[in-house]
């Protein structure tokens, strides 16, 4: 199986699911947020604060385009789906999976929005961000996993089954 790329809103569980999915599929795992932090030596929120949302997006896109993963589950930052070049790069070597949750679930999971490294424009709400990003996630998601009401183990099992169907 080629790479598996997880996209979706902050709080949808990409990093947690990614680790468990990689174990289940016997693949490597990469979290692009951690790659960014390691490359710049700073927490994501500090990068967003210093670079601004546009600068952060450009840095994230450049970072992702340098990745050359093979048989890897990749958990991306929530804003990656808005970055055309990064998504083209990721889609060339893998299957894009959109982890979809309703707004209420995302809102209930995010308690640290101001410090999490989320690229909110000044005056933009989490609801605004959710509405803005949904069309991009749907555009790029080759597999859409409706994860509302599922626990982590159920979501991983669903992902494994959907990926096997996709590649059979």
Short mmCIF file of C-alpha atoms in Angstrom, two decimals:
data_model
loop_
_atom_site.label_atom_id
_atom_site.label_comp_id
_atom_site.label_asym_id
_atom_site.label_seq_id
_atom_site.Cartn_x
_atom_site.Cartn_y
_atom_site.Cartn_z
CA UNK A 1 0.00 0.00 0.00
CA UNK A 2 1.21 3.49 -0.79
CA UNK A 3 1.07 6.33 1.74
CA UNK A 4 -2.11 7.15 3.64
CA UNK A 5 -2.64 10.88 4.23
CA UNK A 6 -5.07 11.98 6.94
CA UNK A 7 -6.73 15.37 6.57
CA UNK A 8 -9.41 17.10 8.61
CA UNK A 9 -10.10 19.73 11.22
CA UNK A 10 -7.94 20.19 14.29
CA UNK A 11 -9.34 17.89 16.95
CA UNK A 12 -10.61 15.22 14.55
CA UNK A 13 -7.91 12.81 15.76
CA UNK A 14 -5.48 12.66 12.83
CA UNK A 15 -2.40 12.22 15.02
CA UNK A 16 -3.93 9.66 17.38
CA UNK A 17 -5.59 7.71 14.57
CA UNK A 18 -2.45 7.94 12.47
CA UNK A 19 -0.24 6.19 15.03
CA UNK A 20 -2.75 3.37 15.52
CA UNK A 21 -3.46 3.06 11.80
CA UNK A 22 0.27 2.83 11.05
CA UNK A 23 0.58 0.00 13.58
CA UNK A 24 -2.45 -1.80 12.13
CA UNK A 25 -1.12 -1.50 8.56
CA UNK A 26 2.53 -2.09 9.51
CA UNK A 27 3.54 1.26 8.07
CA UNK A 28 5.67 4.17 9.25
CA UNK A 29 4.07 7.27 10.76
CA UNK A 30 4.78 10.99 10.26
CA UNK A 31 2.99 13.92 11.87
CA UNK A 32 3.61 17.03 9.75
CA UNK A 33 2.99 19.31 12.75
CA UNK A 34 5.93 17.63 14.50
CA UNK A 35 8.04 17.87 11.34
CA UNK A 36 7.33 21.63 11.28
CA UNK A 37 8.20 22.03 14.96
CA UNK A 38 11.43 20.09 14.52
CA UNK A 39 12.42 21.96 11.36
CA UNK A 40 11.88 25.38 12.95
CA UNK A 41 12.71 24.48 16.55
CA UNK A 42 9.55 26.19 17.81
CA UNK A 43 6.03 25.20 18.86
CA UNK A 44 3.35 25.59 16.18
CA UNK A 45 1.60 28.45 17.96
CA UNK A 46 4.84 30.43 18.11
CA UNK A 47 5.32 29.85 14.36
CA UNK A 48 1.78 31.05 13.65
CA UNK A 49 2.34 34.11 15.86
CA UNK A 50 5.69 34.97 14.24
CA UNK A 51 4.90 34.15 10.61
CA UNK A 52 1.21 35.06 10.49
CA UNK A 53 -1.32 32.72 8.95
CA UNK A 54 -0.13 33.21 5.36
CA UNK A 55 3.53 32.85 6.27
CA UNK A 56 2.78 29.78 8.33
CA UNK A 57 0.82 28.21 5.45
CA UNK A 58 3.72 28.86 3.07
CA UNK A 59 6.23 27.35 5.51
CA UNK A 60 3.95 24.33 6.05
CA UNK A 61 3.53 23.84 2.31
CA UNK A 62 7.30 23.99 1.75
CA UNK A 63 7.91 21.55 4.60
CA UNK A 64 5.39 19.04 3.23
CA UNK A 65 6.71 19.29 -0.31
CA UNK A 66 10.14 18.24 0.99
CA UNK A 67 8.74 14.99 2.42
CA UNK A 68 9.49 11.81 0.50
CA UNK A 69 7.58 9.23 2.53
CA UNK A 70 7.12 5.62 1.49
CA UNK A 71 4.53 3.28 3.04
CA UNK A 72 3.78 5.93 5.64
CA UNK A 73 0.66 7.14 7.39
CA UNK A 74 0.86 10.93 7.38
CA UNK A 75 -1.13 13.06 9.83
CA UNK A 76 -1.32 16.59 8.43
CA UNK A 77 -2.06 19.94 10.00
CA UNK A 78 -5.67 21.03 9.65
CA UNK A 79 -4.86 23.80 7.16
CA UNK A 80 -2.95 21.64 4.67
CA UNK A 81 -6.03 21.00 2.51
CA UNK A 82 -6.00 24.69 1.57
CA UNK A 83 -2.44 24.43 0.22
CA UNK A 84 -2.67 23.31 -3.41
CA UNK A 85 0.99 22.43 -3.94
CA UNK A 86 1.22 20.44 -0.69
CA UNK A 87 -1.95 18.49 -1.48
CA UNK A 88 -0.80 17.73 -5.03
CA UNK A 89 2.48 16.44 -3.61
CA UNK A 90 0.74 14.26 -1.01
CA UNK A 91 -1.87 12.92 -3.44
CA UNK A 92 0.79 11.78 -5.92
CA UNK A 93 2.11 9.19 -3.48
CA UNK A 94 -0.88 8.14 -1.46
CA UNK A 95 -4.54 7.95 -0.63
CA UNK A 96 -6.06 11.04 0.98
CA UNK A 97 -8.48 10.25 3.83
CA UNK A 98 -10.76 12.94 5.24
CA UNK A 99 -11.63 12.32 8.89
CA UNK A 100 -15.01 14.03 9.03
CA UNK A 101 -16.68 15.18 12.24
CA UNK A 102 -19.59 17.57 12.75
CA UNK A 103 -18.86 21.04 14.06
CA UNK A 104 -20.27 20.30 17.51
CA UNK A 105 -17.85 17.40 17.99
CA UNK A 106 -14.86 19.50 16.89
CA UNK A 107 -15.90 22.32 19.20
CA UNK A 108 -16.27 19.95 22.16
CA UNK A 109 -12.78 18.52 21.57
CA UNK A 110 -10.89 21.80 21.21
CA UNK A 111 -10.23 23.44 24.54
CA UNK A 112 -6.93 25.12 23.69
CA UNK A 113 -7.70 26.88 20.42
CA UNK A 114 -5.58 29.94 21.28
CA UNK A 115 -2.44 27.90 21.95
CA UNK A 116 -2.80 24.92 19.63
CA UNK A 117 -1.25 26.42 16.49
CA UNK A 118 -4.50 26.80 14.58
CA UNK A 119 -4.30 29.29 11.73
CA UNK A 120 -7.20 31.58 12.61
CA UNK A 121 -7.36 34.96 10.91
CA UNK A 122 -8.04 37.94 13.16
CA UNK A 123 -11.76 37.96 13.98
CA UNK A 124 -12.31 34.48 12.56
CA UNK A 125 -14.19 31.98 14.72
CA UNK A 126 -13.78 28.23 14.88
CA UNK A 127 -17.16 27.94 13.12
CA UNK A 128 -15.88 30.22 10.32
CA UNK A 129 -12.78 28.05 9.97
CA UNK A 130 -14.87 24.87 9.91
CA UNK A 131 -17.15 26.24 7.17
CA UNK A 132 -14.19 27.52 5.13
CA UNK A 133 -12.29 24.24 5.19
CA UNK A 134 -15.08 21.71 4.57
CA UNK A 135 -15.13 22.14 0.76
CA UNK A 136 -11.34 21.65 0.62
CA UNK A 137 -11.49 18.48 2.71
CA UNK A 138 -14.24 17.13 0.47
CA UNK A 139 -12.31 18.11 -2.65
CA UNK A 140 -9.16 16.26 -1.66
CA UNK A 141 -10.61 13.36 0.33
CA UNK A 142 -10.52 10.20 -1.79
CA UNK A 143 -11.99 8.36 1.18
CA UNK A 144 -14.31 10.18 3.58
CA UNK A 145 -14.67 8.62 7.02
CA UNK A 146 -17.66 9.78 9.05
CA UNK A 147 -16.22 9.45 12.55
CA UNK A 148 -18.99 11.01 14.67
CA UNK A 149 -20.09 8.57 17.35
CA UNK A 150 -17.11 6.25 16.83
CA UNK A 151 -14.33 5.72 19.35
CA UNK A 152 -10.69 5.54 18.27
CA UNK A 153 -10.62 1.75 17.85
CA UNK A 154 -13.82 1.76 15.79
CA UNK A 155 -12.48 4.55 13.59
CA UNK A 156 -9.19 2.72 13.00
CA UNK A 157 -11.06 -0.49 12.11
CA UNK A 158 -13.27 1.46 9.69
CA UNK A 159 -10.18 3.10 8.14
CA UNK A 160 -8.43 -0.24 7.68
CA UNK A 161 -11.51 -1.71 5.98
CA UNK A 162 -12.04 1.29 3.73
CA UNK A 163 -8.37 1.34 2.70
CA UNK A 164 -8.41 -2.39 1.93
CA UNK A 165 -11.54 -1.90 -0.19
CA UNK A 166 -9.88 0.98 -2.00
CA UNK A 167 -6.77 -1.05 -2.80
CA UNK A 168 -8.36 -4.41 -3.66
#
